[in-house]
Tab-separated table of C-alpha atoms in Angstrom:
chain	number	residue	atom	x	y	z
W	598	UNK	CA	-10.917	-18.751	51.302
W	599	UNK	CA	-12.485	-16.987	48.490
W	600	UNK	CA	-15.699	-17.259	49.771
W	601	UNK	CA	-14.609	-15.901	52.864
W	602	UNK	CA	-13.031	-12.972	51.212
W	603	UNK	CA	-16.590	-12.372	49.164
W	604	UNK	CA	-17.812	-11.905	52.705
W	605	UNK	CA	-15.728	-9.731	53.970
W	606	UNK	CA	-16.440	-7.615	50.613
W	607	UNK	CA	-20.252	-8.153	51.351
W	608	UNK	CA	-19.537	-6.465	55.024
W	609	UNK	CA	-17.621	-3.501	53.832
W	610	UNK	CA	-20.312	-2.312	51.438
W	611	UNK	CA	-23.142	-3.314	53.668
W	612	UNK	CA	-21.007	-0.817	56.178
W	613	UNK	CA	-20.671	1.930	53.742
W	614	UNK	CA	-24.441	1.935	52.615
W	615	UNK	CA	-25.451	2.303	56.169
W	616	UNK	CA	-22.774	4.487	57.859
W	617	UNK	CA	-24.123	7.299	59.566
W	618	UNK	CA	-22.274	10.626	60.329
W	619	UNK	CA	-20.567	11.657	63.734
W	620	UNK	CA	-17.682	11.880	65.584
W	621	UNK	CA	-17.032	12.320	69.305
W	622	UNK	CA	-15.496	15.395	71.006
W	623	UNK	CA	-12.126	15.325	72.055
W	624	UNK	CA	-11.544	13.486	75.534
W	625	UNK	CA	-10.434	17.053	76.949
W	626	UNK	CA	-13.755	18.742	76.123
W	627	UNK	CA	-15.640	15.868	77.644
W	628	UNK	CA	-13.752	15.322	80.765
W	629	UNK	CA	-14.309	19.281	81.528
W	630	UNK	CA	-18.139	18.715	80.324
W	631	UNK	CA	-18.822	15.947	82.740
W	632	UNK	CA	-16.514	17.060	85.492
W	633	UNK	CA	-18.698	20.657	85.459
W	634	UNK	CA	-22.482	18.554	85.414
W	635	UNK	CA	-20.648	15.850	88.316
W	636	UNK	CA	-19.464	19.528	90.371
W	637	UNK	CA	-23.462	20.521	89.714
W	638	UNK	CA	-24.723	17.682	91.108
W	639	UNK	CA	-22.228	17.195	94.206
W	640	UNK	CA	-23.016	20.783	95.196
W	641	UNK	CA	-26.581	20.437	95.169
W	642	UNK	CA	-26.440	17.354	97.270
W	643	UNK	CA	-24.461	19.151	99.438
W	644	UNK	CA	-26.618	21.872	100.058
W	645	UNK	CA	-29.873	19.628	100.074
W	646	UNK	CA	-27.567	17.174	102.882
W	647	UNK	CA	-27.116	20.509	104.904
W	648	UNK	CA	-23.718	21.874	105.404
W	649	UNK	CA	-21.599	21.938	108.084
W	650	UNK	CA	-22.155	25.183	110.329
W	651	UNK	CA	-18.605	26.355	110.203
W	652	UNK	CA	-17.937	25.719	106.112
W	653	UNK	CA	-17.562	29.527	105.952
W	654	UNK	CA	-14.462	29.327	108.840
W	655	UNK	CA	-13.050	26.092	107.578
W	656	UNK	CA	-12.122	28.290	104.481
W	657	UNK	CA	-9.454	29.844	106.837
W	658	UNK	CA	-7.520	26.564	107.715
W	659	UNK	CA	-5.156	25.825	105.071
W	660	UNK	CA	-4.890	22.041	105.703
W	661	UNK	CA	-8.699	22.071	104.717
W	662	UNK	CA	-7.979	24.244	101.836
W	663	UNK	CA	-4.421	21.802	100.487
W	664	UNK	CA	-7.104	18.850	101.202
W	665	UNK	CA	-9.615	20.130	98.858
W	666	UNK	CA	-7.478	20.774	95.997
W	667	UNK	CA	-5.988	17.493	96.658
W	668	UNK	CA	-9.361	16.373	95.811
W	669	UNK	CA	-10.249	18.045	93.152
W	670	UNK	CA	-6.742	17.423	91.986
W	671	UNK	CA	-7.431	13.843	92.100
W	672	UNK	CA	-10.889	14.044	90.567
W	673	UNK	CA	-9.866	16.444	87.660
W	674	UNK	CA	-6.800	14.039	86.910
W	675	UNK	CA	-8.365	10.644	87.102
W	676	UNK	CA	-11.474	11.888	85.152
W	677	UNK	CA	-9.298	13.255	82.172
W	678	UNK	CA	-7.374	10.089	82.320
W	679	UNK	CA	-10.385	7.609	81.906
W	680	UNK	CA	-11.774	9.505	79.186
W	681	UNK	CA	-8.432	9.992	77.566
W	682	UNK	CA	-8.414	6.015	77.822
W	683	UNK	CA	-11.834	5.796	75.996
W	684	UNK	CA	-10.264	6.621	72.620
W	685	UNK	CA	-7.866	3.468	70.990
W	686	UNK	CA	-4.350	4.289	71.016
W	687	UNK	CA	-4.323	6.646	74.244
W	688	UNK	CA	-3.594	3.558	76.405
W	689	UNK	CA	-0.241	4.121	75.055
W	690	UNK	CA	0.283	6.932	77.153
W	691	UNK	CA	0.650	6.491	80.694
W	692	UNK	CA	0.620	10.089	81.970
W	693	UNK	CA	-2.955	8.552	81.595
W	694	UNK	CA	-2.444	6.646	84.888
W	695	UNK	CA	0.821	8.090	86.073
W	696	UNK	CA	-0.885	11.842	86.987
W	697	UNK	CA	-3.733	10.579	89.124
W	698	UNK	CA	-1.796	8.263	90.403
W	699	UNK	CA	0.420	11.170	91.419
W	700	UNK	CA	-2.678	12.830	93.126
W	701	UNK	CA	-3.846	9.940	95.050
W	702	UNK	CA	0.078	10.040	96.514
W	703	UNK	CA	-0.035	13.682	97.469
W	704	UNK	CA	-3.059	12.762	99.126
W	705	UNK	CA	-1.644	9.832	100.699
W	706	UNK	CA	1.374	11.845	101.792
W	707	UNK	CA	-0.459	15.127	102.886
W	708	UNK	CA	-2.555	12.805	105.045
W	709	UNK	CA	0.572	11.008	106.464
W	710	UNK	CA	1.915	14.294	107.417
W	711	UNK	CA	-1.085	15.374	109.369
W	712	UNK	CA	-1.580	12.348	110.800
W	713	UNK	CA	2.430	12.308	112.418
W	714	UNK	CA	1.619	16.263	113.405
W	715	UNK	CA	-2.214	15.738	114.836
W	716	UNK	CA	-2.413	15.811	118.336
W	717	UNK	CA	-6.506	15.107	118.814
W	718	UNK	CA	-7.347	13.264	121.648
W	719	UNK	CA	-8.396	9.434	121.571
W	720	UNK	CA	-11.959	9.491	122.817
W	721	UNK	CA	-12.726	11.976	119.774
W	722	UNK	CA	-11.045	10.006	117.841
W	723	UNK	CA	-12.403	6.431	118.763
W	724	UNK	CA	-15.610	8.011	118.251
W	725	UNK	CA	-15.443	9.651	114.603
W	726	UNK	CA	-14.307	6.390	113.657
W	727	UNK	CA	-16.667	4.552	114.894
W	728	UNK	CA	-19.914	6.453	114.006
W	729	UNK	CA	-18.110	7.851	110.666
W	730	UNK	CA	-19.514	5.138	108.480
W	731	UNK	CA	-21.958	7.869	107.314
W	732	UNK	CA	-19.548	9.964	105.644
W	733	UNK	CA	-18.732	6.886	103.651
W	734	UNK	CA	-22.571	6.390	102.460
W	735	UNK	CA	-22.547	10.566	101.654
W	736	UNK	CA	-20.124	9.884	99.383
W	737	UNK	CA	-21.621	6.888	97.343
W	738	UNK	CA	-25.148	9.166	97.574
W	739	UNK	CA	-23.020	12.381	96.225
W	740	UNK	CA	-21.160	10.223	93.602
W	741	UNK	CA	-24.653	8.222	92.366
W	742	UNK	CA	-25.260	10.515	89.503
W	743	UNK	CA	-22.086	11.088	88.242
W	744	UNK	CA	-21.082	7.602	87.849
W	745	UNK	CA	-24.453	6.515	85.728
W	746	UNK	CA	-23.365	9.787	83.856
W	747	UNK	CA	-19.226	9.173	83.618
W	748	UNK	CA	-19.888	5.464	82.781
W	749	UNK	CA	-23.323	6.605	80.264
W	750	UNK	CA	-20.372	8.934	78.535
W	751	UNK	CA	-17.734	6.606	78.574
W	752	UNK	CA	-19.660	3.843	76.805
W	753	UNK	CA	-19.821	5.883	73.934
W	754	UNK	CA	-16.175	5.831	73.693
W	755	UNK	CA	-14.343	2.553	73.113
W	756	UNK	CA	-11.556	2.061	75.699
W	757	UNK	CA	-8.959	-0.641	75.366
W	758	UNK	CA	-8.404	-1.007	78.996
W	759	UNK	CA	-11.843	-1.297	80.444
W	760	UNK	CA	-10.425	-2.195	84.013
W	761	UNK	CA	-8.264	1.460	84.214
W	762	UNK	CA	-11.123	3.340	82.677
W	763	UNK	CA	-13.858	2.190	85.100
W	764	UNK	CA	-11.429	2.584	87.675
W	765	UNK	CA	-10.107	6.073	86.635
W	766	UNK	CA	-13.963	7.339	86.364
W	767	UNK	CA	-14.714	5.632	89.610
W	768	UNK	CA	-11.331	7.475	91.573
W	769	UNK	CA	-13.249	10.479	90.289
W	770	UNK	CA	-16.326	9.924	90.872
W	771	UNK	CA	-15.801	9.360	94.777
W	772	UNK	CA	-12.915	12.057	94.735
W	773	UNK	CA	-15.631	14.081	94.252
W	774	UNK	CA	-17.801	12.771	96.817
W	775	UNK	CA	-15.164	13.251	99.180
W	776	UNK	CA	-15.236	16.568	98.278
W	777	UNK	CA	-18.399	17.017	98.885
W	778	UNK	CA	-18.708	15.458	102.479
W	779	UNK	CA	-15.530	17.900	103.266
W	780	UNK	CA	-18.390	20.327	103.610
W	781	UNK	CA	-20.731	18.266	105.322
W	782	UNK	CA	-18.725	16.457	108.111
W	783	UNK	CA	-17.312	17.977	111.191
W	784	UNK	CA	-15.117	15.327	112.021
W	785	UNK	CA	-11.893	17.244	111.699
W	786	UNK	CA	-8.979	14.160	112.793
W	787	UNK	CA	-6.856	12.592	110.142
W	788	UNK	CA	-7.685	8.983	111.428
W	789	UNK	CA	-11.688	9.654	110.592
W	790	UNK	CA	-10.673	11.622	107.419
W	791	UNK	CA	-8.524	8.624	106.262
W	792	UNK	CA	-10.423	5.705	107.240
W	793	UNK	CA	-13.999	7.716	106.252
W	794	UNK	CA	-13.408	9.994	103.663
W	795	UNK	CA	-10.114	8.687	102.203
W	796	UNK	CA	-10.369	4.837	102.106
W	797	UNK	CA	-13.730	4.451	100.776
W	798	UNK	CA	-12.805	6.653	97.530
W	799	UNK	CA	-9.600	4.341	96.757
W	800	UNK	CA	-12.178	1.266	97.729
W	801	UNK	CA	-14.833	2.965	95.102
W	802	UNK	CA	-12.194	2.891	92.444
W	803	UNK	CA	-11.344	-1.115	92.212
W	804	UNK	CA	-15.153	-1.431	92.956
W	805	UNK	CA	-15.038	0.861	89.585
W	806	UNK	CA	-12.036	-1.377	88.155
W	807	UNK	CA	-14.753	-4.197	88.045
W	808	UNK	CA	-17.278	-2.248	86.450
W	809	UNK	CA	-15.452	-0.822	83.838
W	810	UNK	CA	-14.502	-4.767	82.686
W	811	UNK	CA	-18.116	-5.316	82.885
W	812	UNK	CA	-19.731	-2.087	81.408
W	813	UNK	CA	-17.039	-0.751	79.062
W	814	UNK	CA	-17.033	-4.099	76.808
W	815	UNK	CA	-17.299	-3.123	73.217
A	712	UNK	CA	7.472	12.415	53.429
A	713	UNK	CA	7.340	8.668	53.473
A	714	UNK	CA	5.134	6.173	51.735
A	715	UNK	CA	3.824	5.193	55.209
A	716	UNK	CA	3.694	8.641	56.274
A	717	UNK	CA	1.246	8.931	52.860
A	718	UNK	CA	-0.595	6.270	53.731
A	719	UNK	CA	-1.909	7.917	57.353
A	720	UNK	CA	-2.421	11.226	55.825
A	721	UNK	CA	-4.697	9.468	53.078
A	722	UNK	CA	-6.488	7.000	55.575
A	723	UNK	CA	-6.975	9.731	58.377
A	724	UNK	CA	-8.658	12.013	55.357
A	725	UNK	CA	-10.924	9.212	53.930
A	726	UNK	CA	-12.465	8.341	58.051
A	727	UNK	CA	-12.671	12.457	58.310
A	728	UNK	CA	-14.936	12.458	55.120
A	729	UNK	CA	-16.759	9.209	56.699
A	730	UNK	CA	-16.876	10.904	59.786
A	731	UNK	CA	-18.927	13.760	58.194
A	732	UNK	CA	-21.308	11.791	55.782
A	733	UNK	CA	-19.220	10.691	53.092
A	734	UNK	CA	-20.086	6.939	52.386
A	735	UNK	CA	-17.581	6.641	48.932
A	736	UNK	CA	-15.161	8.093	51.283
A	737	UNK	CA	-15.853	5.582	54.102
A	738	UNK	CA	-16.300	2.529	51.060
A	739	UNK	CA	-12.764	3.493	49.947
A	740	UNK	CA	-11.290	3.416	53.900
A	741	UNK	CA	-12.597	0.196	54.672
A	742	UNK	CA	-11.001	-1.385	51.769
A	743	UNK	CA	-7.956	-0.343	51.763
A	744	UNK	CA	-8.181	-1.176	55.893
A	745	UNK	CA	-9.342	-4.817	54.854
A	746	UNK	CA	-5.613	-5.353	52.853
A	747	UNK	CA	-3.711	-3.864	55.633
A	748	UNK	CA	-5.702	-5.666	58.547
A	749	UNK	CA	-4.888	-9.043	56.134
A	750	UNK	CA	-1.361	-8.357	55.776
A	751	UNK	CA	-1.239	-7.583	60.031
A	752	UNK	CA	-2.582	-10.657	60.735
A	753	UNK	CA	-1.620	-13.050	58.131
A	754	UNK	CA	1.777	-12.361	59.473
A	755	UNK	CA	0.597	-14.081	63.027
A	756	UNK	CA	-1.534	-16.819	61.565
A	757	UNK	CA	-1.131	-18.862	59.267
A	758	UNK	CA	-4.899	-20.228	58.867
A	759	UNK	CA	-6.285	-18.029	55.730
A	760	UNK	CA	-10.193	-18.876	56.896
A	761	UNK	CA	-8.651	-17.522	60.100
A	762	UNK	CA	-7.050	-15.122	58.988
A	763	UNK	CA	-10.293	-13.645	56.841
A	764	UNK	CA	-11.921	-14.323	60.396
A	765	UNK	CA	-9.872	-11.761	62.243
A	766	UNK	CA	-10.617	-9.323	59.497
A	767	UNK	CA	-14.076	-9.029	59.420
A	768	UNK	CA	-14.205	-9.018	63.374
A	769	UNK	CA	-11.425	-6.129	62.916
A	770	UNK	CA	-13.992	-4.608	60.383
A	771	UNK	CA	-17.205	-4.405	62.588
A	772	UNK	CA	-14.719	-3.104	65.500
A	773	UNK	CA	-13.887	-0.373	63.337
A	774	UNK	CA	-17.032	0.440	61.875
A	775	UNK	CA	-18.760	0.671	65.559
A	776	UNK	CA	-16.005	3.044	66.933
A	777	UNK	CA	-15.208	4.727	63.716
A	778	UNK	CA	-16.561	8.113	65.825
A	779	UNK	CA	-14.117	7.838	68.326
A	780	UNK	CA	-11.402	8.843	65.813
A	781	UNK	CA	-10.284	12.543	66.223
A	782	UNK	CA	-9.250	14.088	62.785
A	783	UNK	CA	-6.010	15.826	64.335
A	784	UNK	CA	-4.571	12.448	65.991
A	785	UNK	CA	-2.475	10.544	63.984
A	786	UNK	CA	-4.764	7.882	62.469
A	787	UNK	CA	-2.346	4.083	63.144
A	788	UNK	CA	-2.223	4.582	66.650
A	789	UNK	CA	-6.026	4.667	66.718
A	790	UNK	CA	-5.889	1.507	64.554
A	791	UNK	CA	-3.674	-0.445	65.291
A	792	UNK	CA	-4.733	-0.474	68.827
A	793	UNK	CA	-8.437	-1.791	67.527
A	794	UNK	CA	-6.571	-4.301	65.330
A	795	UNK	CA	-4.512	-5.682	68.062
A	796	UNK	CA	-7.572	-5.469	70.483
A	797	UNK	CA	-9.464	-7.744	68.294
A	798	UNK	CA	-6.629	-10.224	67.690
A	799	UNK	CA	-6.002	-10.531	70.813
A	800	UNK	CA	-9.964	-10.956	71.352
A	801	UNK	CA	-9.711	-13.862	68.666
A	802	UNK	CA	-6.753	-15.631	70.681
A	803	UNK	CA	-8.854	-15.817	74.082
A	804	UNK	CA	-11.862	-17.012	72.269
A	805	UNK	CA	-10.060	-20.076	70.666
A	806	UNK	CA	-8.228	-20.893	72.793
A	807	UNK	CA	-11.866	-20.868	75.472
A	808	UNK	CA	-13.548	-22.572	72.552
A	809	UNK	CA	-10.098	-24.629	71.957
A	810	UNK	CA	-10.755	-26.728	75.411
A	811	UNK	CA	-14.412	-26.380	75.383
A	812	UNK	CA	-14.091	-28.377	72.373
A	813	UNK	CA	-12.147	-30.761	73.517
A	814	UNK	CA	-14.027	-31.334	76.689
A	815	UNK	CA	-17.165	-31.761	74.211
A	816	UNK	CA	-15.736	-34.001	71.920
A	817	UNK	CA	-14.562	-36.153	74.944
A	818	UNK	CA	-17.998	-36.102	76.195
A	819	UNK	CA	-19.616	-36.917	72.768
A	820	UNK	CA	-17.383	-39.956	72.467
A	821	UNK	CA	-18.816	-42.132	75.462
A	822	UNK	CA	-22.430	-40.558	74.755
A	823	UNK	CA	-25.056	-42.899	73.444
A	824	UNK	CA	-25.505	-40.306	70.443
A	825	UNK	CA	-22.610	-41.817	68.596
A	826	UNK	CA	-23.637	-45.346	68.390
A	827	UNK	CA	-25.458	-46.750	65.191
A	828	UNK	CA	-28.898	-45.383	64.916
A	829	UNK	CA	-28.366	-42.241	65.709
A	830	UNK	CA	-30.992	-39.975	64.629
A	831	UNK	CA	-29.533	-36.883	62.460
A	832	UNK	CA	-31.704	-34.676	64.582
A	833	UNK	CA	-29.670	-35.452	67.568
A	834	UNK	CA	-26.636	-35.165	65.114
A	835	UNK	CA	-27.867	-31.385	64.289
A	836	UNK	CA	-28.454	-30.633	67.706
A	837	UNK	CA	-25.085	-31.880	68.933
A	838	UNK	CA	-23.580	-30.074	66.154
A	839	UNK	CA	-25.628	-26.518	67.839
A	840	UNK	CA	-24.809	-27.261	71.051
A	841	UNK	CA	-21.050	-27.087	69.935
A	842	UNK	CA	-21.096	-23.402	68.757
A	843	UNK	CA	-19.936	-20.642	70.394
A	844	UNK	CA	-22.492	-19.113	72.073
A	845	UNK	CA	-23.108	-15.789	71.130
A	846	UNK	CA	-23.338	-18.115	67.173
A	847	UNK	CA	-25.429	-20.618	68.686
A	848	UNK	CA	-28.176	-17.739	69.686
A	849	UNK	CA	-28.196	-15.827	66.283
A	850	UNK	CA	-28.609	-19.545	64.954
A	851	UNK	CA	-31.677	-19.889	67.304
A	852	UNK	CA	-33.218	-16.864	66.919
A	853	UNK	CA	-32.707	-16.775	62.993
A	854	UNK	CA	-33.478	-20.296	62.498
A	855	UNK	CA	-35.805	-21.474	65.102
A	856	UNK	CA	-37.865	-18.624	66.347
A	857	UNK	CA	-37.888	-17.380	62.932
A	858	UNK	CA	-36.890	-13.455	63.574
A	859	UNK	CA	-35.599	-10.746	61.219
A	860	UNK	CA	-32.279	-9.903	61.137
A	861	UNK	CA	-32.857	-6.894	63.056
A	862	UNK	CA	-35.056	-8.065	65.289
A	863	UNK	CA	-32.117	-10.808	66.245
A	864	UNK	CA	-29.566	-7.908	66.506
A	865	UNK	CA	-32.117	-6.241	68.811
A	866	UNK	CA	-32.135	-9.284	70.837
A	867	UNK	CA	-28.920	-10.239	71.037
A	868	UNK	CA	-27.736	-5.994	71.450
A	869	UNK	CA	-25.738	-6.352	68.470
A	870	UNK	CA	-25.460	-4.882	65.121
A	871	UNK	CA	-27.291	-6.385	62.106
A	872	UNK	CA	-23.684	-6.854	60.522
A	873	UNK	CA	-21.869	-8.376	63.202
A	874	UNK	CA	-25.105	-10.666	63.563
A	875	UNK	CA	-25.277	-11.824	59.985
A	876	UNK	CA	-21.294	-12.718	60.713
A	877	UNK	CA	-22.042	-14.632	63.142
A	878	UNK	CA	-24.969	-16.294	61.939
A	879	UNK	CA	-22.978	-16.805	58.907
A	880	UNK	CA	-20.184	-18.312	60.626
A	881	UNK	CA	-22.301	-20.648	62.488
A	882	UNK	CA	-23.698	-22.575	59.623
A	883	UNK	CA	-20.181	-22.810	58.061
A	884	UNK	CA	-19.218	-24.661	61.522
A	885	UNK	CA	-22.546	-26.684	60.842
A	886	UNK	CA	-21.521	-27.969	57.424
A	887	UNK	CA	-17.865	-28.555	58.188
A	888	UNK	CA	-19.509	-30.944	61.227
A	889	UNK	CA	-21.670	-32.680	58.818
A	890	UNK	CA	-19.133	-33.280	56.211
A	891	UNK	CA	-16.667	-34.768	58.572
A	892	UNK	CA	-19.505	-37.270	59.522
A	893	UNK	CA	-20.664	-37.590	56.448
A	894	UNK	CA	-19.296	-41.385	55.292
């Protein structure tokens, strides 16, 4: 026991002598930092992926308009909540999880709606889902960068919850993929958008749950 | 303002000074951290070489996410969270290492190894093969392929600290095995 207790005094001055200075930035200011470089990089795939012909028009339909700030709703919420979650003691709070949770039900619901109130017909339809598997590789190639990035930044940090936190960054991550193919794809019908663009980012996040247990071990 | 209330104010000013350079300041934290970590966990176990166990694993926790610490947040959340991560940490890994062990020891029994004339080399390497792993490497790499301690650390993508722990801990394992056998 003593002995024990002579090497626990050996580690804490061994510590001290070599402790180096520094201190993260808040969770806030890093969120907003990598949510603004992640925005950078999604529009410049966009715009090197060619977008759609009538992006300028689409601005005029506000079902395309709720949908995007659903989005970015989603991918502002989930990425503040997975780096609030890579500080100890945050876990605590569950408006960590609760408010993108919240975001990914607006989306679920706004998507519902349109989907009762859509009235495209079923050979368009058959066929956007069928060939739409593209939109779901635009958003992995949109999100690429941003998740080395969000999961490069969040490694830094020491999250309790690994699972949430990889999942949180992931949610993000493809949210704003999604966002990005919004301005890519033409394929206007709620059954594409939720089987192609919506799907896949919910699928991305427990792929992300995974990683996060993996890569986030400290 | 209460005596616990003191406390936080004190220990969240000493990891702001470490935060920004101050090593006396960072000496005096980890210290007074070590009684209170004791105290947490001396109240779940009743080992003491446990108990000294969980501290210095609490210890190296702290002093590898000290940075994540933000001056204006009350400092026990913070803490206690990495305290009760690394408890809970401990409880996994014994209880893995609980029924490893007992799987090994039931293997060991029938094995030619524990017959008379065994060698004490297979004895010694037996005793290694029962060690954690993550011991059982800084062992080998120490011991065997002869590296520094940083060049083990490097290997094994830990800090030199946390290696010499476990290093450290793996040749108190060692002689505990040998004195049990030991007529």
């Amino acid at each position: 026991m003593k002995a024990d207790k002579v090497r626990t005094q050996q580690l804490i001055e061994e510590f001290a002598s070599s402790a180096r200075p520094g201190r993260l930035l808040p969770p806030f200011i890093r969120s907003i930092a990598w949510l603004g470089s992640a925005l950078f990089f999604v529009v410049a795939g966009v715009v090197m992926m060619g977008l759609r012909a009538d992006f300028l028009e689409s601005f005029h339909d506000p079902h395309f308009l709720i949908e995007c700030i659903i989005t970015l709703g989603t991918a502002v919420l989930s990425a503040a909540g997975a780096f609030a979650l890579s500080v100890p003691g945050n876990e605590r709070n569950r408006w960590t999880r609760i408010l993108p949770g919240v975001a990914v039900s607006a989306w679920i619901a706004f998507l519902g709606f349109q989907l009762l109130h859509s009235h495209a017909d079923s050979d368009s339809v058959v066929h956007s889902i069928r060939h739409g598997y593209s939109c779901f590789i635009d958003i992995v190639i949109l999100g690429m960068v941003p998740g080395i990035f969000v999961f490069a930044m969040l490694r830094r940090g020491a999250s309790i919850q690994t699972g949430w936190s990889g999942a949180l960054a992931m949610l993000s991550v493809a949210a704003l993929g999604a966002l990005g193919v919004n301005f890519i794809c033409t394929a206007a019908n709620v059954p594409h958008v939720l089987l192609w663009h919506f799907l896949p980012v919910i699928l991305v996040a427990f792929i992300g749950r995974a990683l996060g247990k993996w890569l986030l071990k400290w | 303002m209460t005596a616990n209330h003191q406390q936080e104010a004190r220990l969240s000013e000493l990891i702001r000074k470490s935060q920004d350079g101050d090593n006396d300041a960072y000496l005096a934290l980890l210290k007074e951290l070590s009684v209170v970590i004791r105290s947490y966990v001396g109240r779940r176990i009743g080992d003491t070489s446990a108990v000294e166990e969980v501290v210095q694993e609490v210890l190296i926790a702290i002093h590898s996410v000290r940075h994540t610490y933000h001056p204006e947040k009350p400092f026990f959340p913070w803490f206690y969270a990495i305290v009760r991560h690394r408890y809970i940490d401990y409880l996994r890994k014994w209880g893995r290492i609980y029924r490893t062990e007992i799987s090994d020891s039931a293997f060991i029994d029938q094995s030619p190894a524990q017959e008379p004339g065994n060698s004490s080399r297979q004895r010694a390497e037996e005793a290694i093969a029962g060690l954690p792993m993550r011991q059982r490497q800084a062992l080998e790499l120490l011991k065997l392929e002869g590296l520094s301690v940083r060049e083990a650390a490097e290997q094994l993508n830990t800090s030199e600290g946390a290696l010499k722990v476990m290093a450290h801990r793996a040749y108190k394992t060692l002689r505990k095995a040998y004195r049990k056998e030991e007529p």
